[in-house]
Amino acid sequence: MKIANYELIFQKRTFSITGFRAIAYRILFVIFGLMTVGFIFLLNGINPLDLFFLSNRSMLRIILILLPHTFVSFIPLLCIAIGLAIPFKARIDNIGAEGQFIMGMLAATWTAMEFPDLPSIVLIPLMFLNGFILGAIWALPVVFFRAKGGFQGADVVVSFLMVFPALYLMQYLVSGPWRDPATGFAFSKILPESAQIPGIPIEIYVPFLDATWNFDPVHISIFLVLIIALVTYYYLFRTEEGIPKTKIGYEINVTGKNPLAGRMAGISFFKVILISMIISGGLAGIAGVAEIAGNKLRLTVNSAGYGFTAIVVAYLGGLNPIGIIFSALFFAALISGGTAINLTGLPVSALDMFSGIILFYVLLSEFFFRYTIKWRRS
Amino acid sequence: MVELLNPILWHSIVAAATFFVLPTLGEIYAERSGILNLGIEGMVIAGAAGSYAIAYQTQDILLGVLFGMFIGGLLATIHAILTITFNRNQVVSGIGLTILGTGLSGLLGDAVIGKALKGIDSTPIPILNDIPTIGEVFFDQNIFVYLSFILAPILWFILYKTRIGILIRSVGENPSASMNQGVNVRLIRYLCVIFGGMMAGLGGAYLSLGWLNFWTDGMTQGRGWIVIALVVVALWNPLGAFIGSYLFGMFDVLQFSFQHEAIPFIFPTGIPPSVLKMMPPVSTILFLAIWGIILSQQKVKSIVGAPSALAKPFED
């Protein structure tokens, strides 16, 4: 590419960047992303330095004060993003996790209302099981379109459009059959005591913030999702010298990198899609169950949109469960910091800009793993 | 029973269909050149918010429309830089564009939520307007609608009958061969993607200024995604886009027509709106399913001419 007297050259690196340098590159590009968002805020007459760090109502301060809330959003983000990383790795673009998440919430509510007399130790696992099943069912159309569809993008569109039936089904149930007559709003009944996942009863007073961290809202599903992260890492993502250790992990990797070679080697494309989509939908469903039984305790007409943020979380985490733990923490913190944006008078949806721009920069950073840029006078 | 032959109903179907026509035409050009842009939803919603905000502040509708197109083109440029210059995954970049556009729309439209603005009037076309029923349905609309009538055949002509059209299609079909012929593949792709973005922004401006005449957060309700399905339904043909858009416009309007129609046993008091709202997405999925079965047969695919290089990375 030529600009005036100078020429821009992309030069392929002899060795692509991996390991800690790759992480450093990602962090650098996230900082570029935050600077870009800051610039957009500046154009809107808001000082980004005040908004991010300096003022008394800065995002940083609010994130620290609301630390327990950060963990509350961390739970669904981590669970969905790990589920998404599996199909993404196989180049299956499941962007409908939001719908699968909602179906998980519906499954949890239905199970809890149907069997309120079961003891917790039976009921809660049953809710998780049903959430997994319903979430996985909601992901199945993507398998069909990916395997059968003769054109690019159909699977993406279908996975996204499946969000709407789920959302409207929830709206219908909440405003009709499942509505709690005791409130004037479109809410379902609060889940029975036996279906509620308990929180962590810890309170810490933090002197430098002059605030108390109350970890009671953080439900113990956090341990479940961390275990899920480690288990998926062990069985699907663990590598030795860059090659996945397990058979299925290897098959997923090959399907993503070179489907033709995979087919030649006898890897069933359909099997890989089916397995990765079932796990992906199921994990989103589990996140929905945890959210409803641990945090919200009743259905409402809308959902928090974790399914979309989780896409960015998965990519920022490098499609690897360990990286995703950190990127989920980062985005959970951004969500609690969103309160600060609200205090400046801007709508909370401005928070989406962070996700969008950071996703662009993460994509761009991957380019520099394999290429360098040089300017040359021509 | 719903009066299905009511001209007023058809008038609103034309209005709804026009929204689909404009971005679909743009996306067809982008995809024909080989770039899949899944960020339509983001460009449309940012265009809708931006155009309404500017039109409200300057009280100049035309300026608002131009700004909407500018925002759409600007967002598309980001996608073009990432996918064409830096060769990144087109799907992921498109998703990023949708998320960014949604966020940007919140920022742009924040000051004008719920503010009333007189949108674009309908301008009846003299003689044609007098044709009974048809005149009322098609020729008593606003300028955007007429624009969609004109643009669809023009863009069809350019794509199939001119040199530029051949270049665009060849770039989307086989970029390396085109480059060997001395075609500037990147330039053509850039122009097509930016054109697509401007059309999406125009669609957004129509949504907030020409059709619904208000702005509220999330007002597209996922219609931008239906556009991507429409391109497939239209078989990447501008005239097909026109027909497909009217089909989806019909679903979009009819969803509100059955709220008081009772179905015995299932919905004795009328079909709830949340169930009717499922109609556009569910019908799109069914469409794609049927189309997917037909299109997966290689022979039919070669007839309809889906661009072969669509969403494939191209490095020279």
XYZ file of C-alpha atoms in Angstrom:
694
model
C 0.000 0.000 0.000
C 1.397 3.410 -0.937
C 0.809 6.657 0.888
C 2.495 9.678 -0.720
C 6.231 9.000 -0.867
C 6.129 6.184 1.602
C 5.255 2.565 1.166
C 3.655 0.384 3.826
C 4.858 -3.200 3.829
C 3.481 -6.159 5.745
C 6.292 -8.545 6.446
C 5.621 -12.088 7.571
C 7.438 -13.038 10.768
C 9.685 -16.087 10.699
C 8.108 -17.302 13.939
C 4.637 -16.197 14.964
C 4.317 -14.767 18.435
C 3.067 -17.104 21.162
C 2.997 -17.385 24.926
C 3.670 -14.411 27.153
C 4.529 -12.044 24.303
C 1.142 -12.787 22.754
C -0.542 -11.947 26.053
C 1.468 -8.728 26.279
C 0.377 -7.819 22.734
C -3.268 -8.450 23.636
C -3.033 -6.263 26.734
C -1.345 -3.498 24.710
C -4.119 -3.583 22.121
C -6.817 -3.562 24.827
C -5.181 -0.388 26.131
C -5.318 1.063 22.594
C -9.002 0.112 22.580
C -9.651 1.892 25.873
C -7.853 4.954 24.501
C -10.079 4.913 21.411
C -13.211 4.709 23.536
C -11.808 7.496 25.678
C -11.382 9.617 22.565
C -15.031 9.050 21.608
C -16.062 10.112 25.111
C -13.858 13.185 24.727
C -15.776 14.112 21.575
C -18.933 13.914 23.680
C -17.513 16.402 26.165
C -16.613 13.907 28.870
C -13.062 13.763 30.178
C -12.078 10.095 29.808
C -9.345 10.303 32.444
C -11.907 11.448 34.978
C -14.312 8.780 33.830
C -11.789 5.957 33.919
C -9.537 6.707 36.907
C -9.373 10.104 38.480
C -12.690 11.353 39.750
C -14.553 10.221 42.817
C -17.139 8.575 40.567
C -14.600 7.012 38.221
C -15.091 3.556 36.772
C -12.035 2.253 38.605
C -13.326 3.342 42.000
C -16.818 2.037 41.321
C -15.421 -1.269 40.095
C -13.463 -1.631 43.341
C -16.442 -0.744 45.498
C -18.716 -3.091 43.572
C -16.183 -5.941 43.510
C -18.687 -8.597 44.693
C -21.029 -7.542 41.857
C -18.170 -8.030 39.449
C -18.057 -11.650 40.531
C -21.817 -11.961 40.050
C -21.517 -11.052 36.339
C -18.264 -12.999 36.111
C -20.143 -16.291 36.630
C -22.387 -16.233 33.491
C -19.738 -14.518 31.348
C -17.126 -17.165 32.117
C -19.503 -20.084 31.658
C -20.915 -18.845 28.311
C -17.539 -17.739 26.948
C -15.937 -21.119 27.631
C -18.841 -22.752 25.862
C -18.344 -20.389 22.911
C -14.592 -20.947 22.685
C -15.126 -24.574 21.644
C -17.159 -23.949 18.449
C -15.119 -20.791 17.695
C -11.991 -22.920 17.765
C -13.614 -25.196 15.179
C -14.606 -22.096 13.116
C -18.306 -22.534 13.869
C -19.766 -19.129 14.499
C -22.320 -19.588 17.232
C -23.368 -16.083 18.153
C -26.744 -17.061 19.614
C -25.523 -17.870 23.108
C -27.970 -15.291 24.432
C -30.894 -17.463 23.284
C -29.354 -20.591 24.768
C -28.753 -18.670 27.999
C -32.426 -17.592 28.108
C -33.558 -21.173 27.519
C -31.433 -22.193 30.503
C -33.229 -19.619 32.628
C -36.608 -20.934 31.432
C -35.591 -24.529 32.153
C -34.515 -23.600 35.677
C -37.743 -21.739 36.405
C -39.909 -24.505 34.992
C -38.100 -27.224 36.953
C -38.245 -25.256 40.184
C -41.965 -24.523 39.809
C -42.793 -28.097 38.814
C -40.931 -29.857 41.639
C -40.802 -27.378 44.546
C -40.936 -30.153 47.166
C -37.748 -31.902 46.129
C -34.792 -31.351 48.483
C -32.168 -28.873 47.247
C -29.563 -31.561 46.765
C -31.774 -33.203 44.117
C -33.601 -30.182 42.711
C -30.619 -27.961 41.921
C -28.683 -30.631 39.961
C -31.923 -31.436 38.134
C -32.269 -27.763 37.199
C -28.706 -27.704 35.879
C -29.360 -30.878 33.886
C -32.534 -29.475 32.312
C -30.782 -26.176 31.599
C -27.989 -28.004 29.837
C -30.440 -30.040 27.750
C -32.644 -27.130 26.712
C -29.644 -24.907 25.942
C -28.139 -27.668 23.812
C -31.433 -28.213 21.944
C -31.546 -24.499 21.171
C -28.082 -24.752 19.611
C -28.928 -27.684 17.332
C -30.250 -25.686 14.324
C -26.758 -24.243 13.952
C -25.420 -27.796 13.519
C -27.908 -28.408 10.739
C -27.132 -25.171 8.918
C -23.403 -25.522 9.309
C -23.388 -29.076 8.002
C -26.095 -28.695 5.359
C -26.194 -25.008 4.435
C -24.567 -24.346 1.093
C -23.609 -20.733 1.730
C -21.427 -18.762 4.089
C -23.052 -16.977 6.953
C -26.314 -18.944 7.159
C -25.247 -20.585 10.395
C -24.311 -17.209 11.838
C -27.643 -15.667 10.919
C -29.633 -18.637 12.186
C -27.770 -18.837 15.476
C -28.513 -15.157 15.986
C -32.157 -15.338 14.942
C -32.740 -18.184 17.433
C -32.281 -15.553 20.150
C -35.599 -13.936 19.303
C -37.928 -16.930 19.727
C -36.269 -17.554 23.093
C -36.635 -13.932 24.164
C -40.269 -13.686 23.063
C -41.093 -17.052 24.612
C -39.771 -15.726 27.904
C -41.798 -12.514 27.494
C -44.917 -14.542 26.754
C -44.477 -16.866 29.723
C -43.647 -14.073 32.134
C -46.553 -11.877 31.085
C -48.993 -14.788 30.736
C -48.945 -18.286 32.221
C -46.070 -17.847 34.690
C -46.915 -14.362 35.886
C -46.872 -13.770 39.619
C -50.292 -12.295 40.468
C -48.857 -10.758 43.652
C -46.879 -8.085 41.744
C -48.057 -5.540 39.238
C -45.135 -6.261 36.915
C -44.455 -8.991 34.421
C -42.443 -11.090 36.850
C -42.610 -14.808 37.510
C -42.914 -16.086 41.076
C -39.758 -16.100 43.191
C -38.151 -19.535 43.087
C -38.915 -21.773 46.085
C -36.270 -21.788 48.819
C -35.135 -25.274 47.870
C -34.238 -24.100 44.340
C -32.095 -21.145 45.402
C -28.333 -21.462 45.174
C -26.773 -20.077 48.385
C -24.287 -17.187 48.407
C -20.912 -16.877 50.079
C -21.551 -15.377 53.536
C -18.422 -13.229 53.850
C -18.214 -9.534 54.635
C -14.985 -7.571 54.479
C -14.552 -3.924 55.418
C -12.061 -2.226 53.094
C -10.565 0.830 54.766
C -9.028 2.581 51.732
C -12.349 2.558 49.884
C -14.384 3.182 53.006
C -16.758 0.475 51.825
C -17.787 -3.030 52.766
C -17.471 -5.907 50.380
C -20.463 -8.135 50.953
C -19.952 -11.386 49.091
C -23.445 -12.710 49.860
C -24.742 -12.073 46.272
C -21.888 -14.170 44.877
C -23.504 -17.585 44.685
C -21.467 -20.746 44.993
C -21.986 -21.548 41.295
C -18.747 -19.604 40.920
C -16.915 -22.748 42.001
C -18.907 -24.814 39.521
C -17.956 -22.566 36.577
C -14.312 -22.473 37.620
C -14.319 -26.284 37.719
C -15.982 -26.293 34.254
C -13.201 -24.001 33.031
C -10.494 -26.341 34.294
C -12.219 -29.493 33.050
C -12.756 -28.110 29.529
C -9.174 -26.934 29.536
C -7.967 -30.388 30.514
C -10.092 -32.351 28.058
C -10.387 -30.033 25.058
C -7.709 -27.364 25.073
C -4.606 -28.796 26.783
C -1.685 -28.782 24.379
C 1.815 -30.130 24.298
C 4.216 -28.248 22.027
C 1.271 -26.594 20.325
C -0.599 -29.819 19.558
C -3.771 -30.657 21.523
C -3.310 -33.611 23.835
C -6.754 -35.194 23.617
C -8.286 -36.735 20.512
C -11.395 -34.577 20.461
C -9.344 -31.468 21.170
C -7.174 -32.321 18.196
C -10.202 -32.907 15.965
C -11.709 -29.550 16.929
C -8.416 -27.828 16.209
C -7.986 -29.435 12.787
C -11.589 -28.724 11.789
C -10.985 -25.062 12.538
C -7.572 -24.743 10.929
C -7.967 -26.914 7.841
C -11.310 -28.690 7.392
C -10.209 -30.277 4.123
C -7.162 -31.904 5.694
C -9.377 -33.035 8.568
C -11.797 -34.708 6.193
C -8.916 -36.442 4.427
C -7.700 -37.741 7.783
C -11.122 -39.222 8.464
C -12.360 -36.662 10.973
C -16.131 -36.396 10.845
C -17.000 -32.735 10.351
C -20.558 -33.386 11.505
C -19.432 -35.086 14.716
C -17.156 -32.171 15.627
C -19.903 -29.601 14.999
C -22.450 -31.647 16.928
C -20.253 -32.162 19.970
C -18.973 -28.603 20.119
C -22.438 -27.074 19.665
C -24.010 -29.338 22.301
C -21.330 -28.370 24.815
C -21.595 -24.730 23.798
C -25.390 -24.524 24.067
C -25.369 -26.625 27.208
C -22.867 -24.399 28.991
C -24.858 -21.310 28.046
C -27.911 -23.094 29.490
C -26.013 -23.845 32.703
C -25.073 -20.171 32.933
C -28.785 -19.333 32.636
C -29.678 -21.728 35.454
C -26.964 -20.293 37.706
C -28.105 -16.744 36.928
C -31.746 -17.410 37.761
C -31.237 -19.694 40.778
C -28.304 -17.811 42.259
C -28.802 -14.193 41.351
C -32.142 -13.078 39.862
C -34.384 -15.678 41.598
C -37.283 -14.823 39.271
C -37.786 -14.320 35.535
C -38.367 -10.826 34.140
C -39.124 -9.648 30.601
C -35.554 -8.910 29.615
C -32.148 -10.432 29.878
C -28.808 -8.803 30.602
C -27.191 -9.586 27.244
C -24.348 -11.671 28.682
C -24.554 -13.932 25.634
C -23.256 -11.177 23.342
C -20.557 -9.842 25.648
C -19.341 -13.415 26.063
C -18.392 -13.499 22.353
C -15.892 -10.718 22.963
C -14.777 -12.350 26.210
C -14.005 -15.582 24.377
C -11.913 -13.841 21.708
C -10.082 -11.613 24.170
C -9.230 -14.743 26.160
C -7.577 -16.178 23.055
C -10.217 -18.964 22.875
C -8.516 -20.652 25.803
C -10.299 -21.317 29.150
C -7.412 -20.003 31.233
C -7.227 -16.766 29.233
C -11.010 -16.528 29.310
C -11.014 -16.531 33.126
C -9.052 -13.268 33.021
C -10.957 -11.682 30.135
C -14.259 -12.578 31.840
C -13.038 -10.819 34.987
C -12.092 -7.776 32.884
C -15.498 -7.560 31.212
C -17.377 -8.283 34.445
C -15.474 -5.329 35.920
C -16.429 -3.181 32.916
C -20.078 -4.074 33.485
C -19.955 -2.943 37.117
C -18.025 0.119 35.977
C -20.893 0.892 33.605
C -22.645 2.474 36.568
C -20.048 5.244 36.311
C -21.015 5.882 32.693
C -24.607 6.128 33.798
C -23.665 8.728 36.418
C -22.281 11.001 33.662
C -25.741 11.005 32.096
C -24.942 8.704 29.176
C -26.999 5.576 28.528
C -25.632 2.236 29.733
C -25.700 0.980 26.120
C -22.611 3.156 25.557
C -20.874 0.291 27.357
C -21.290 -1.796 24.190
C -18.750 0.491 22.546
C -16.079 -0.914 24.841
C -16.908 -4.455 23.751
C -17.080 -3.597 20.046
C -13.883 -1.573 19.894
C -11.927 -3.984 22.080
C -13.020 -6.828 19.791
C -11.654 -4.905 16.784
C -8.328 -4.335 18.484
C -8.061 -7.955 19.589
C -8.638 -9.005 15.978
C -5.993 -6.547 14.853
C -3.510 -7.760 17.481
C -3.713 -11.268 16.020
C -2.492 -9.827 12.742
C 0.669 -8.645 14.438
C 1.300 -12.106 15.857
C 2.221 -13.162 12.343
C 3.239 -9.954 10.598
C 5.284 -6.838 11.195
C 4.703 -3.501 9.549
C 7.455 -1.490 7.934
C 7.519 1.962 6.364
C 9.800 2.415 3.402
C 10.601 5.425 1.287
C 9.848 4.557 -2.300
C -61.218 -11.374 10.511
C -58.346 -9.185 9.390
C -59.056 -7.221 6.249
C -56.183 -8.472 4.101
C -57.171 -6.495 1.029
C -57.255 -3.195 2.882
C -55.109 -0.638 0.957
C -53.971 0.933 4.237
C -52.478 -2.392 5.279
C -50.640 -2.659 1.952
C -49.489 0.921 2.248
C -47.723 0.020 5.485
C -46.335 -3.167 3.948
C -44.643 -1.037 1.251
C -43.295 1.246 3.975
C -41.902 -1.724 5.919
C -40.461 -3.393 2.823
C -38.552 -0.246 1.818
C -36.563 -0.521 5.022
C -35.382 -3.969 3.960
C -34.685 -2.992 0.329
C -32.076 -0.283 1.003
C -29.580 -2.155 3.239
C -30.090 -5.402 1.300
C -29.035 -3.728 -1.963
C -25.864 -2.471 -0.280
C -25.055 -5.816 1.316
C -25.520 -7.569 -2.040
C -22.797 -5.376 -3.526
C -20.473 -6.035 -0.577
C -21.037 -9.788 -0.738
C -20.735 -9.853 -4.517
C -17.258 -8.393 -4.119
C -16.473 -11.189 -1.679
C -16.791 -9.471 1.694
C -19.399 -10.693 4.156
C -20.447 -7.826 6.411
C -22.455 -9.066 9.372
C -22.455 -5.592 10.901
C -25.615 -4.423 9.084
C -27.547 -4.279 12.343
C -24.923 -2.011 13.876
C -24.682 0.296 10.866
C -28.457 0.554 10.532
C -29.050 1.366 14.186
C -26.175 3.860 14.364
C -27.425 5.447 11.140
C -30.937 5.691 12.554
C -29.764 7.324 15.782
C -27.236 9.628 14.117
C -29.586 10.862 11.412
C -32.403 11.513 13.868
C -30.106 13.379 16.264
C -28.628 15.600 13.537
C -32.004 16.215 11.910
C -33.447 17.190 15.288
C -30.613 19.526 16.207
C -30.335 21.281 12.845
C -34.002 20.900 11.897
C -32.672 19.887 8.484
C -33.875 16.462 7.385
C -31.504 16.215 4.430
C -28.488 16.874 6.648
C -29.722 14.134 8.965
C -30.040 11.636 6.137
C -26.558 12.476 4.861
C -25.129 12.082 8.346
C -26.801 8.672 8.685
C -25.132 7.586 5.441
C -21.830 9.000 6.666
C -22.002 7.012 9.920
C -22.879 3.825 8.014
C -19.990 4.374 5.604
C -17.587 5.155 8.437
C -18.432 1.953 10.318
C -18.150 -0.054 7.102
C -14.690 1.461 6.564
C -13.542 -0.061 9.871
C -14.779 -3.437 8.672
C -13.061 -2.916 5.317
C -9.723 -2.016 6.899
C -9.801 -5.061 9.170
C -10.977 -7.589 6.618
C -9.412 -6.311 3.387
C -6.150 -4.673 4.426
C -5.441 -6.807 7.478
C -7.231 -9.931 6.271
C -9.018 -10.684 9.548
C -11.976 -13.022 10.080
C -14.980 -11.336 8.441
C -17.531 -12.927 10.752
C -15.862 -11.759 13.948
C -15.266 -8.265 12.594
C -18.929 -8.057 11.559
C -20.071 -9.052 15.034
C -17.769 -6.398 16.486
C -19.327 -3.865 14.131
C -22.812 -4.775 15.319
C -21.833 -4.412 18.968
C -20.005 -1.127 18.300
C -22.895 0.273 16.258
C -25.366 -0.567 19.018
C -23.201 1.185 21.575
C -22.658 4.172 19.298
C -26.412 4.469 18.707
C -26.953 4.766 22.445
C -24.441 7.616 22.550
C -25.687 9.423 19.430
C -29.369 9.096 20.132
C -29.317 9.742 23.858
C -30.297 13.402 23.602
C -33.280 12.807 21.312
C -35.056 9.828 22.892
C -38.760 10.562 22.829
C -38.282 13.954 21.140
C -40.829 14.496 18.389
C -39.683 15.585 14.945
C -41.733 15.980 11.823
C -40.262 13.389 9.481
C -40.396 13.278 5.726
C -43.816 13.873 4.228
C -45.207 11.615 1.601
C -45.119 13.164 -1.855
C -47.803 11.660 -4.082
C -46.682 11.245 -7.669
C -49.192 13.171 -9.825
C -50.863 10.978 -12.465
C -49.781 7.572 -11.076
C -51.309 8.462 -7.735
C -54.767 8.439 -9.319
C -54.730 4.765 -10.253
C -57.248 3.139 -7.927
C -55.734 1.074 -5.066
C -52.289 0.698 -6.686
C -51.768 4.444 -6.712
C -52.763 4.645 -3.088
C -50.483 1.784 -2.086
C -47.344 2.524 -4.114
C -47.384 6.141 -5.262
C -48.513 8.011 -2.164
C -45.290 7.339 -0.265
C -42.215 9.348 0.661
C -39.058 9.915 -1.345
C -37.179 6.942 0.193
C -39.757 4.544 -1.185
C -39.434 5.948 -4.718
C -35.669 5.794 -4.300
C -35.930 2.085 -3.582
C -38.100 1.629 -6.705
C -35.414 3.316 -8.823
C -32.297 1.919 -7.144
C -33.170 -1.771 -7.426
C -33.260 -1.854 -11.265
C -30.331 0.565 -11.595
C -28.139 -1.511 -9.304
C -29.237 -4.664 -11.134
C -28.230 -3.043 -14.424
C -24.845 -1.959 -13.093
C -24.110 -5.394 -11.635
C -25.028 -7.416 -14.709
C -24.718 -5.147 -17.734
C -21.733 -2.869 -17.181
C -17.971 -3.213 -16.944
C -17.982 -2.154 -13.295
C -20.470 -4.896 -12.512
C -18.331 -7.531 -14.190
C -15.318 -6.333 -12.197
C -17.256 -6.557 -8.937
C -18.528 -10.038 -9.657
C -15.160 -11.326 -10.862
C -13.474 -10.016 -7.708
C -15.994 -11.906 -5.605
C -15.709 -15.014 -7.734
C -11.952 -15.386 -8.139
C -9.828 -12.595 -6.662
C -6.437 -14.043 -7.611
C -7.403 -14.397 -11.267
C -8.791 -10.846 -11.282
C -5.598 -9.545 -9.775
C -3.531 -11.246 -12.430
C -5.677 -9.430 -14.975
C -4.577 -6.172 -13.387
C -7.747 -5.478 -11.421
C -7.254 -3.625 -8.152
C -9.082 -6.171 -5.991
C -8.689 -4.278 -2.715
C -9.946 -0.983 -4.148
C -13.097 -2.576 -5.579
C -13.781 -4.420 -2.337
C -13.264 -1.249 -0.298
C -15.706 0.684 -2.482
C -18.336 -2.072 -2.365
C -18.136 -2.469 1.414
C -18.329 1.294 1.979
C -21.232 1.554 -0.448
C -22.935 -1.225 1.533
C -22.382 0.722 4.745
C -23.814 3.904 3.265
C -26.907 2.039 2.089
C -27.297 0.543 5.583
C -26.997 4.041 7.048
C -29.610 5.234 4.545
C -31.862 2.387 5.666
C -31.353 3.534 9.253
C -32.202 7.132 8.316
C -35.365 5.868 6.631
C -36.252 3.902 9.763
C -36.073 6.871 12.116
C -36.908 9.781 9.766
C -39.028 8.358 6.978
C -40.991 5.492 8.464
C -41.407 5.384 12.240
C -40.514 9.040 12.967
C -38.963 8.572 16.367
C -35.816 7.260 17.939
C -35.574 4.872 20.836
C -32.833 2.526 22.036
C -32.798 -0.783 20.185
C -35.503 0.277 17.734
C -34.311 -1.974 14.893
C -35.369 -5.077 16.859
C -32.928 -7.274 14.980
C -34.193 -6.280 11.534
C -30.584 -5.757 10.433
C -29.961 -9.472 10.809
C -32.946 -10.278 8.669
C -31.223 -8.252 5.924
C -28.353 -10.746 5.896
C -30.825 -13.597 5.491
C -32.580 -11.596 2.769
C -29.422 -11.440 0.668
C -29.464 -15.227 0.585
C -33.188 -15.387 -0.142
C -32.625 -12.839 -2.945
C -29.899 -15.050 -4.449
C -27.490 -12.071 -4.435
C -29.588 -10.328 -7.091
C -30.784 -6.713 -6.625
C -34.152 -7.476 -8.190
C -34.509 -10.539 -5.990
C -33.779 -8.255 -3.043
C -36.771 -6.185 -4.013
C -39.108 -9.194 -4.119
C -37.679 -10.720 -0.937
C -38.005 -7.452 0.942
C -41.714 -7.263 0.169
C -42.156 -10.787 1.443
C -40.482 -9.877 4.720
C -42.253 -6.535 4.852
C -45.486 -8.505 4.806
C -44.416 -10.606 7.801
C -43.286 -7.487 9.587
C -46.631 -5.740 9.221
C -48.940 -8.712 9.593
C -47.493 -9.565 13.001
C -49.552 -6.731 14.446
C -52.761 -7.712 12.656
C -53.765 -10.763 14.625
C -53.691 -9.455 18.177
C -57.415 -9.790 18.579
C -57.880 -13.013 16.659
C -58.733 -15.775 19.084
C -57.565 -19.313 18.419
C -59.771 -21.783 20.280
C -58.100 -23.726 23.115
C -54.613 -22.267 22.585
C -55.145 -18.506 22.769
C -58.840 -17.931 23.614
C -58.359 -14.176 24.169
C -56.325 -13.451 21.044
C -52.759 -14.202 20.048
C -50.375 -12.438 22.444
C -48.026 -9.908 20.785
C -44.921 -11.715 22.050
C -45.961 -14.803 20.109
C -46.623 -12.774 16.949
C -43.258 -11.054 17.273
C -41.645 -14.448 16.715
C -43.003 -14.516 13.167
C -40.236 -12.617 11.307
C -37.291 -14.478 12.882
C -38.977 -17.871 12.779
C -40.101 -17.448 9.180
C -36.568 -16.357 8.251
C -35.144 -19.493 9.827
C -37.641 -21.646 7.942
C -36.820 -19.818 4.702
C -33.125 -20.426 5.213
C -33.779 -24.060 6.037
C -35.685 -24.642 2.805
C -33.188 -22.576 0.819
C -30.315 -24.363 2.513
C -31.557 -27.752 1.353
C -31.971 -26.527 -2.218
C -28.753 -24.550 -2.376
C -26.531 -27.282 -1.008
C -26.905 -29.107 -4.292
C -23.901 -27.958 -6.245
C -25.700 -27.630 -9.580
C -28.324 -25.229 -8.344
C -25.634 -23.230 -6.613
C -23.828 -22.596 -9.856
C -27.028 -21.283 -11.408
C -27.898 -18.808 -8.659
C -24.348 -17.492 -8.528
C -23.439 -17.176 -4.886
C -20.027 -15.444 -4.896
C -17.435 -18.204 -4.571
C -14.842 -16.159 -2.715
C -17.332 -14.888 -0.120
C -15.782 -14.611 3.355
C -12.611 -16.374 2.206
C -9.338 -14.717 3.197
C -7.400 -13.316 0.250
C -3.665 -12.726 0.461
C -1.558 -11.662 -2.438
